[in-house]
């Protein structure tokens, strides 16, 4: 497999670069079309009765399926690709947290290494068809993780849009949280896009939520919290978050990631909470890959899937998107940095249709991140993926790596997968 990347002032190498016409693209409804690009957006879509000849300012997509570009709304680039160096023998969430704390204390997580891994993780995302990522980064006094991820963002400028969430360390409340609150203040002063945190792991979840909203409101930014990442149905800080957002009229974006315990509630309770989440305009992100790995190990029979109540949330009108969360680190030993993998898990574990599953990792993910629409329609941002598949279901099932990735009409990545099988008898 060969992959090509280009950005900034690099000269385009014939394959990579700005194009005006994308010939012979196959839409999800089966139509063969030409896509006309102007100013980084899709200007027009021309339906074809037969394959179109190639123009001087175009390229032939050879009837590959064209689908909206994907987004990764929940990543941890500072931890990515450390599964070999930071093992998690316990396999659960507490084991992963302890493994990371220990590795950091031993000095195994360096500034330079964090930059390199974050860049590699983003290049992998781009090659799969991701043009935007939101990453949570641990902020602590003395840590350079945030600085490293900012530097990595500079190195991939033009390839992928990067949002950074300041992920605070617990405890955040009380006297013991003084240093951690100071670390958040410093992170905001130096520049982050959202305030993060884990209220369900703090001694006083309600106070943490209030403080996070206060800080975000003062800074004029949104919040994206890790919420209820556990199976204890008595814990439901998501409802507290929704009530606080509504009570204070918080106007910036609010995202709640995980929300596992909502899926453990009765249907009546799910509907009650989902209604308030919708009223509060909170986007919810189930993260099936990592939560399937981390949760439920202590329950040997009828093991829960550790997914939130996706259907109840959608029925209430909540924006539901999905992400991978961790990739090849102590919190998730596997992962291909491919939202098609997340979509596949949504079909298998959450019983979503291929269409709704893909919407959750593309159009909905971008919407949850507050980004421009990119849905392969006239006027839409020209962020899309051409993939060697005949249907959306087939693309999710096979996840072929023959893909061309476009950002603002620019071809930023091209991968070609080849297979050779020996003839029978050799």
Short mmCIF file of C-alpha atoms in Angstrom, two decimals:
data_model
loop_
_atom_site.label_atom_id
_atom_site.label_comp_id
_atom_site.label_asym_id
_atom_site.label_seq_id
_atom_site.Cartn_x
_atom_site.Cartn_y
_atom_site.Cartn_z
CA UNK A 1 0.00 0.00 0.00
CA UNK A 2 1.33 3.42 -0.94
CA UNK A 3 0.16 6.68 0.63
CA UNK A 4 0.98 10.22 -0.47
CA UNK A 5 0.56 13.37 1.60
CA UNK A 6 1.03 17.01 0.77
CA UNK A 7 0.33 20.35 2.42
CA UNK A 8 1.48 23.94 2.69
CA UNK A 9 3.79 25.08 -0.09
CA UNK A 10 4.82 21.59 -1.18
CA UNK A 11 4.66 21.09 -4.93
CA UNK A 12 1.89 18.77 -6.01
CA UNK A 13 3.22 15.57 -7.54
CA UNK A 14 0.70 15.04 -10.30
CA UNK A 15 -1.50 12.87 -8.09
CA UNK A 16 -1.93 15.27 -5.20
CA UNK A 17 -3.28 18.80 -5.56
CA UNK A 18 -6.11 21.13 -6.51
CA UNK A 19 -8.55 19.86 -9.12
CA UNK A 20 -11.53 21.49 -10.80
CA UNK A 21 -13.47 18.42 -11.96
CA UNK A 22 -13.73 14.98 -10.45
CA UNK A 23 -14.91 12.71 -13.20
CA UNK A 24 -16.97 9.54 -12.87
CA UNK A 25 -17.77 9.60 -9.18
CA UNK A 26 -20.39 7.19 -7.85
CA UNK A 27 -22.87 8.64 -5.35
CA UNK A 28 -24.51 6.65 -2.57
CA UNK A 29 -27.74 6.42 -4.59
CA UNK A 30 -25.84 4.76 -7.44
CA UNK A 31 -25.72 7.70 -9.85
CA UNK A 32 -22.56 8.29 -11.87
CA UNK A 33 -21.63 11.99 -11.77
CA UNK A 34 -18.97 14.62 -12.30
CA UNK A 35 -18.23 16.85 -9.31
CA UNK A 36 -17.29 20.43 -10.15
CA UNK A 37 -15.18 22.18 -7.49
CA UNK A 38 -14.80 25.93 -7.04
CA UNK A 39 -13.41 27.87 -4.09
CA UNK A 40 -13.08 24.79 -1.94
CA UNK A 41 -16.74 23.86 -2.34
CA UNK A 42 -18.81 21.64 -4.58
CA UNK A 43 -20.18 24.03 -7.20
CA UNK A 44 -22.32 21.63 -9.23
CA UNK A 45 -22.96 17.92 -9.64
CA UNK A 46 -23.57 16.72 -13.20
CA UNK A 47 -25.29 13.37 -13.71
CA UNK A 48 -23.82 11.12 -16.40
CA UNK A 49 -25.40 8.53 -18.66
CA UNK A 50 -22.01 7.05 -19.49
CA UNK A 51 -18.42 7.53 -18.24
CA UNK A 52 -17.03 11.02 -18.86
CA UNK A 53 -13.74 11.68 -20.69
CA UNK A 54 -11.00 13.25 -18.58
CA UNK A 55 -10.49 17.03 -18.72
CA UNK A 56 -7.16 18.83 -18.29
CA UNK A 57 -8.08 20.12 -14.84
CA UNK A 58 -9.68 16.94 -13.59
CA UNK A 59 -9.07 13.40 -12.46
CA UNK A 60 -10.92 10.15 -13.05
CA UNK A 61 -12.42 8.49 -9.97
CA UNK A 62 -13.23 5.35 -11.97
CA UNK A 63 -16.71 4.94 -10.48
CA UNK A 64 -15.39 4.85 -6.91
CA UNK A 65 -17.97 5.64 -4.26
CA UNK A 66 -17.82 9.25 -3.03
CA UNK A 67 -18.95 9.81 0.56
CA UNK A 68 -18.67 12.71 3.03
CA UNK A 69 -15.30 13.03 4.71
CA UNK A 70 -15.15 11.54 8.16
CA UNK A 71 -14.36 13.30 11.42
CA UNK A 72 -12.93 11.97 14.66
CA UNK A 73 -14.79 13.90 17.40
CA UNK A 74 -13.04 12.22 20.33
CA UNK A 75 -9.36 11.28 20.30
CA UNK A 76 -6.40 11.27 22.69
CA UNK A 77 -3.45 12.14 20.47
CA UNK A 78 -1.10 12.54 23.43
CA UNK A 79 -1.63 8.86 24.30
CA UNK A 80 -1.97 7.37 20.81
CA UNK A 81 0.21 4.47 19.67
CA UNK A 82 1.69 3.58 23.07
CA UNK A 83 0.20 0.10 23.51
CA UNK A 84 3.63 -1.57 23.32
CA UNK A 85 5.45 0.82 25.64
CA UNK A 86 2.64 1.37 28.18
CA UNK A 87 0.94 -1.99 28.82
CA UNK A 88 -2.29 -2.36 30.79
CA UNK A 89 -2.32 -5.88 32.31
CA UNK A 90 -5.63 -5.27 34.10
CA UNK A 91 -7.34 -4.25 30.87
CA UNK A 92 -9.89 -1.99 32.55
CA UNK A 93 -10.22 1.79 32.94
CA UNK A 94 -8.52 2.03 36.32
CA UNK A 95 -5.68 -0.14 35.04
CA UNK A 96 -5.24 2.10 32.01
CA UNK A 97 -5.18 5.25 34.14
CA UNK A 98 -2.64 3.72 36.52
CA UNK A 99 -0.48 2.50 33.61
CA UNK A 100 -0.40 5.99 32.11
CA UNK A 101 0.36 7.71 35.41
CA UNK A 102 3.21 5.26 36.07
CA UNK A 103 4.69 5.65 32.58
CA UNK A 104 4.57 9.42 32.90
CA UNK A 105 6.24 9.31 36.32
CA UNK A 106 9.02 7.11 34.89
CA UNK A 107 9.69 9.69 32.19
CA UNK A 108 8.72 7.37 29.34
CA UNK A 109 6.35 9.92 27.76
CA UNK A 110 8.64 12.61 26.35
CA UNK A 111 7.84 15.86 24.60
CA UNK A 112 9.47 14.79 21.33
CA UNK A 113 7.84 11.37 21.40
CA UNK A 114 4.43 12.91 21.96
CA UNK A 115 4.86 15.16 18.93
CA UNK A 116 5.95 12.25 16.73
CA UNK A 117 3.11 9.99 17.83
CA UNK A 118 0.47 12.70 17.51
CA UNK A 119 1.63 13.51 13.98
CA UNK A 120 1.65 9.84 13.00
CA UNK A 121 -1.81 9.33 14.49
CA UNK A 122 -3.15 12.27 12.47
CA UNK A 123 -1.49 11.08 9.27
CA UNK A 124 -3.20 7.73 9.78
CA UNK A 125 -6.53 9.49 10.26
CA UNK A 126 -6.03 11.52 7.09
CA UNK A 127 -5.17 8.43 5.04
CA UNK A 128 -8.46 6.87 6.17
CA UNK A 129 -10.51 9.89 5.13
CA UNK A 130 -10.64 12.06 8.25
CA UNK A 131 -10.32 15.81 7.72
CA UNK A 132 -11.10 16.97 11.28
CA UNK A 133 -10.22 15.68 14.73
CA UNK A 134 -11.01 16.77 18.28
CA UNK A 135 -8.40 15.59 20.75
CA UNK A 136 -8.44 15.59 24.53
CA UNK A 137 -5.04 16.32 26.06
CA UNK A 138 -4.19 15.87 29.74
CA UNK A 139 -3.29 19.17 31.39
CA UNK A 140 -1.23 19.11 34.58
CA UNK A 141 1.33 21.42 36.13
CA UNK A 142 4.73 20.61 34.66
CA UNK A 143 3.35 18.58 31.75
CA UNK A 144 4.31 19.49 28.16
CA UNK A 145 1.68 17.27 26.54
CA UNK A 146 -0.49 20.22 25.51
CA UNK A 147 2.52 22.05 24.06
CA UNK A 148 3.50 18.92 22.14
CA UNK A 149 0.05 18.44 20.60
CA UNK A 150 -0.05 22.11 19.62
CA UNK A 151 3.27 21.64 17.82
CA UNK A 152 1.95 18.51 16.12
CA UNK A 153 -1.07 20.50 14.95
CA UNK A 154 1.24 22.96 13.23
CA UNK A 155 3.04 20.13 11.42
CA UNK A 156 -0.17 18.82 9.82
CA UNK A 157 -1.68 22.20 8.98
CA UNK A 158 -3.61 21.98 5.73
CA UNK A 159 -4.21 18.25 6.09
CA UNK A 160 -6.60 18.09 9.02
CA UNK A 161 -8.45 20.54 11.27
CA UNK A 162 -7.54 20.00 14.93
CA UNK A 163 -9.52 21.02 18.01
CA UNK A 164 -7.88 20.65 21.42
CA UNK A 165 -9.76 19.95 24.66
CA UNK A 166 -8.05 20.61 27.99
CA UNK A 167 -8.63 17.32 29.80
CA UNK A 168 -8.28 18.05 33.49
CA UNK A 169 -6.87 15.72 36.13
CA UNK A 170 -8.94 14.69 39.15
CA UNK A 171 -9.57 15.80 41.76
CA UNK A 172 -10.63 19.19 40.44
CA UNK A 173 -12.68 20.22 43.45
CA UNK A 174 -11.75 21.07 47.03
CA UNK A 175 -8.32 21.87 48.42
CA UNK A 176 -6.78 18.81 46.76
CA UNK A 177 -7.77 20.15 43.35
CA UNK A 178 -5.91 23.47 43.67
CA UNK A 179 -3.00 22.54 41.41
CA UNK A 180 -5.26 20.90 38.84
CA UNK A 181 -7.44 24.00 38.65
CA UNK A 182 -4.31 26.09 38.16
CA UNK A 183 -3.22 23.78 35.34
CA UNK A 184 -6.56 24.38 33.59
CA UNK A 185 -6.18 28.14 33.97
CA UNK A 186 -2.71 27.95 32.43
CA UNK A 187 -3.97 25.81 29.55
CA UNK A 188 -6.69 28.31 28.74
CA UNK A 189 -4.23 31.20 28.90
CA UNK A 190 -1.94 29.47 26.41
CA UNK A 191 -4.81 28.44 24.15
CA UNK A 192 -7.27 25.55 23.96
CA UNK A 193 -10.56 25.17 22.11
CA UNK A 194 -12.68 23.54 24.80
CA UNK A 195 -12.72 22.70 28.49
CA UNK A 196 -12.76 19.02 29.39
CA UNK A 197 -12.92 16.90 32.50
CA UNK A 198 -14.34 13.76 34.11
CA UNK A 199 -17.03 14.76 36.62
CA UNK A 200 -18.04 11.19 37.48
CA UNK A 201 -14.51 10.50 38.78
CA UNK A 202 -14.37 13.58 41.01
CA UNK A 203 -15.42 13.60 44.70
CA UNK A 204 -17.94 16.34 43.85
CA UNK A 205 -19.22 15.89 40.28
CA UNK A 206 -21.78 18.69 40.47
CA UNK A 207 -19.17 21.24 41.55
CA UNK A 208 -16.80 20.12 38.81
CA UNK A 209 -19.52 20.62 36.21
CA UNK A 210 -20.32 24.08 37.59
CA UNK A 211 -16.64 25.06 37.63
CA UNK A 212 -16.10 23.78 34.09
CA UNK A 213 -19.05 25.81 32.83
CA UNK A 214 -17.81 28.89 34.73
CA UNK A 215 -14.32 28.65 33.27
CA UNK A 216 -15.58 27.96 29.75
CA UNK A 217 -18.07 30.82 29.93
CA UNK A 218 -15.37 33.25 31.05
CA UNK A 219 -13.08 32.07 28.24
CA UNK A 220 -15.82 32.14 25.62
CA UNK A 221 -15.34 28.49 24.66
CA UNK A 222 -17.35 25.27 24.86
CA UNK A 223 -16.99 22.16 26.98
CA UNK A 224 -16.55 18.48 26.13
CA UNK A 225 -16.73 16.27 29.21
CA UNK A 226 -16.07 12.58 29.76
CA UNK A 227 -19.40 11.63 31.34
CA UNK A 228 -20.39 8.49 33.25
CA UNK A 229 -17.80 6.16 31.75
CA UNK A 230 -18.83 3.25 33.95
CA UNK A 231 -21.62 0.69 34.40
CA UNK A 232 -22.86 1.88 37.81
CA UNK A 233 -26.47 2.84 37.10
CA UNK A 234 -26.62 4.91 40.30
CA UNK A 235 -24.26 7.42 38.68
CA UNK A 236 -25.94 9.77 36.20
CA UNK A 237 -24.04 13.04 36.03
CA UNK A 238 -25.32 13.53 32.48
CA UNK A 239 -28.66 14.63 33.90
CA UNK A 240 -26.94 17.06 36.26
CA UNK A 241 -24.98 18.48 33.32
CA UNK A 242 -28.15 19.00 31.29
CA UNK A 243 -29.91 20.74 34.18
CA UNK A 244 -26.97 23.04 34.90
CA UNK A 245 -26.61 24.00 31.23
CA UNK A 246 -30.32 24.86 31.04
CA UNK A 247 -30.44 26.66 34.39
CA UNK A 248 -27.61 29.04 33.53
CA UNK A 249 -28.42 29.42 29.83
CA UNK A 250 -24.92 28.39 28.77
CA UNK A 251 -24.62 29.49 25.13
CA UNK A 252 -21.41 27.79 23.96
CA UNK A 253 -21.19 24.25 22.64
CA UNK A 254 -21.61 21.36 25.07
CA UNK A 255 -20.57 17.79 24.31
CA UNK A 256 -20.96 14.77 26.57
CA UNK A 257 -18.75 11.82 25.63
CA UNK A 258 -19.33 8.19 26.66
CA UNK A 259 -22.54 8.53 28.77
CA UNK A 260 -22.40 4.78 29.41
CA UNK A 261 -24.65 4.68 32.48
CA UNK A 262 -27.57 6.16 30.55
CA UNK A 263 -27.69 2.87 28.68
CA UNK A 264 -28.05 1.04 32.02
CA UNK A 265 -31.23 2.94 32.97
CA UNK A 266 -34.86 1.91 32.52
CA UNK A 267 -36.46 3.02 29.28
CA UNK A 268 -38.54 5.55 31.21
CA UNK A 269 -35.43 7.08 32.79
CA UNK A 270 -33.61 7.09 29.45
CA UNK A 271 -36.42 9.08 27.88
CA UNK A 272 -36.58 11.53 30.80
CA UNK A 273 -32.85 12.27 30.71
CA UNK A 274 -32.69 12.32 26.90
CA UNK A 275 -35.46 14.92 26.79
CA UNK A 276 -33.48 17.23 29.06
CA UNK A 277 -30.26 16.58 27.11
CA UNK A 278 -32.07 17.65 23.95
CA UNK A 279 -33.45 20.78 25.63
CA UNK A 280 -29.93 21.66 26.78
CA UNK A 281 -28.65 21.23 23.20
CA UNK A 282 -25.94 18.79 24.31
CA UNK A 283 -24.29 16.62 21.67
CA UNK A 284 -23.61 13.05 22.83
CA UNK A 285 -20.73 10.90 21.62
CA UNK A 286 -20.87 7.12 22.13
CA UNK A 287 -17.39 5.62 21.77
CA UNK A 288 -18.03 1.92 21.14
CA UNK A 289 -14.52 0.70 20.46
CA UNK A 290 -12.86 1.82 23.68
CA UNK A 291 -15.86 1.20 25.95
CA UNK A 292 -16.32 -2.32 24.61
CA UNK A 293 -12.68 -2.89 25.57
CA UNK A 294 -12.68 -1.24 29.00
CA UNK A 295 -16.07 -1.91 30.55
CA UNK A 296 -17.81 -5.08 31.69
CA UNK A 297 -14.82 -7.25 32.55
CA UNK A 298 -16.21 -7.83 36.04
CA UNK A 299 -19.54 -9.13 34.65
CA UNK A 300 -18.96 -12.64 33.22
CA UNK A 301 -22.53 -13.32 32.06
CA UNK A 302 -24.68 -11.16 29.78
CA UNK A 303 -21.82 -8.67 29.71
CA UNK A 304 -23.10 -5.14 28.94
CA UNK A 305 -21.94 -3.49 25.74
CA UNK A 306 -21.12 -0.24 27.56
CA UNK A 307 -22.94 1.91 25.02
CA UNK A 308 -25.16 4.86 25.79
CA UNK A 309 -28.90 4.88 25.03
CA UNK A 310 -28.49 5.86 21.38
CA UNK A 311 -32.09 5.22 20.31
CA UNK A 312 -33.64 7.13 23.22
CA UNK A 313 -31.29 10.05 22.62
CA UNK A 314 -32.06 10.17 18.90
CA UNK A 315 -35.80 9.83 19.51
CA UNK A 316 -35.59 12.87 21.81
CA UNK A 317 -33.85 14.91 19.12
CA UNK A 318 -30.31 14.81 20.54
CA UNK A 319 -27.42 15.14 18.10
CA UNK A 320 -25.59 11.82 18.40
CA UNK A 321 -22.20 11.36 16.75
CA UNK A 322 -19.54 8.72 17.40
CA UNK A 323 -15.79 8.38 17.71
CA UNK A 324 -13.04 5.87 18.39
CA UNK A 325 -11.62 7.46 21.55
CA UNK A 326 -8.24 5.85 22.24
CA UNK A 327 -6.18 4.07 19.59
CA UNK A 328 -3.50 1.50 20.39
CA UNK A 329 -2.73 2.64 23.91
CA UNK A 330 -3.47 1.36 27.46
CA UNK A 331 -7.13 2.35 27.10
CA UNK A 332 -7.61 0.42 23.84
CA UNK A 333 -5.00 -2.02 22.56
CA UNK A 334 -6.27 -2.01 18.98
CA UNK A 335 -7.82 0.41 16.49
CA UNK A 336 -7.02 1.35 12.89
CA UNK A 337 -7.63 5.11 13.16
CA UNK A 338 -10.51 4.48 10.77
CA UNK A 339 -14.05 5.73 11.49
CA UNK A 340 -15.31 2.94 9.24
CA UNK A 341 -14.30 0.65 12.12
CA UNK A 342 -16.43 2.72 14.49
CA UNK A 343 -19.32 2.60 12.01
CA UNK A 344 -19.01 -1.18 11.80
CA UNK A 345 -19.18 -1.48 15.58
CA UNK A 346 -22.26 0.75 15.67
CA UNK A 347 -23.95 -1.64 13.25
CA UNK A 348 -22.94 -4.71 15.25
CA UNK A 349 -23.23 -3.52 18.85
CA UNK A 350 -25.83 -0.73 18.60
CA UNK A 351 -27.92 -2.13 15.72
CA UNK A 352 -27.60 1.03 13.64
CA UNK A 353 -28.15 0.87 9.89
CA UNK A 354 -25.10 1.42 7.66
CA UNK A 355 -26.51 4.80 6.68
CA UNK A 356 -27.10 6.05 10.21
CA UNK A 357 -23.80 4.60 11.45
CA UNK A 358 -21.87 6.43 8.74
CA UNK A 359 -23.78 9.64 9.38
CA UNK A 360 -22.66 9.46 13.02
CA UNK A 361 -18.96 9.35 12.07
CA UNK A 362 -19.17 11.94 9.29
CA UNK A 363 -21.91 14.56 9.01
CA UNK A 364 -23.01 14.33 12.66
CA UNK A 365 -19.43 14.26 13.92
CA UNK A 366 -18.64 17.47 12.05
CA UNK A 367 -21.83 19.07 13.35
CA UNK A 368 -20.96 18.13 16.92
CA UNK A 369 -17.59 19.80 16.38
CA UNK A 370 -19.23 22.97 15.06
CA UNK A 371 -17.74 22.60 11.58
CA UNK A 372 -19.12 23.50 8.15
CA UNK A 373 -21.36 21.00 6.42
CA UNK A 374 -19.61 18.51 4.15
CA UNK A 375 -22.14 16.11 2.64
CA UNK A 376 -21.43 15.82 -1.12
CA UNK A 377 -24.08 18.28 -2.25
CA UNK A 378 -23.91 21.57 -4.21
CA UNK A 379 -22.63 24.36 -1.98
CA UNK A 380 -21.13 21.92 0.50
CA UNK A 381 -17.51 22.11 1.59
CA UNK A 382 -15.51 19.85 -0.74
CA UNK A 383 -14.31 17.52 2.02
CA UNK A 384 -15.04 13.97 0.91
CA UNK A 385 -13.59 10.52 0.35
CA UNK A 386 -13.54 8.46 -2.83
CA UNK A 387 -13.31 4.79 -1.89
CA UNK A 388 -13.10 1.65 -4.03
CA UNK A 389 -16.49 0.25 -3.04
CA UNK A 390 -19.85 -0.17 -4.73
CA UNK A 391 -22.04 0.74 -1.75
CA UNK A 392 -21.84 2.38 1.64
CA UNK A 393 -22.56 -0.93 3.33
CA UNK A 394 -19.74 -2.53 1.36
CA UNK A 395 -17.36 0.28 2.24
CA UNK A 396 -18.03 -0.21 5.95
CA UNK A 397 -17.86 -4.00 5.71
CA UNK A 398 -14.64 -4.26 3.68
CA UNK A 399 -12.98 -0.96 4.67
CA UNK A 400 -10.81 -1.03 1.53
CA UNK A 401 -7.68 1.11 1.77
CA UNK A 402 -7.94 2.24 -1.84
CA UNK A 403 -9.06 5.76 -1.01
CA UNK A 404 -8.62 9.33 -2.23
CA UNK A 405 -9.15 12.00 0.40
CA UNK A 406 -10.14 15.55 -0.51
CA UNK A 407 -10.09 18.60 1.75
CA UNK A 408 -11.51 21.82 0.36
CA UNK A 409 -11.28 20.31 -3.11
CA UNK A 410 -7.59 19.45 -2.68
CA UNK A 411 -6.50 15.83 -2.95
CA UNK A 412 -4.48 15.44 0.25
CA UNK A 413 -4.06 11.67 0.43
CA UNK A 414 -4.15 8.83 -2.07
CA UNK A 415 -3.85 5.17 -1.10
CA UNK A 416 -3.94 2.15 -3.40
CA UNK A 417 -4.44 -1.33 -2.02
CA UNK A 418 -3.19 -4.23 -4.14
CA UNK A 419 -3.54 -7.98 -3.67
CA UNK A 420 -1.69 -10.78 -5.44
CA UNK A 421 -2.80 -14.40 -5.09
CA UNK A 422 -0.74 -17.22 -6.55
CA UNK A 423 -2.40 -19.19 -9.36
CA UNK A 424 -3.84 -22.55 -8.39
CA UNK A 425 -1.19 -25.24 -8.20
CA UNK A 426 1.79 -22.94 -7.59
#
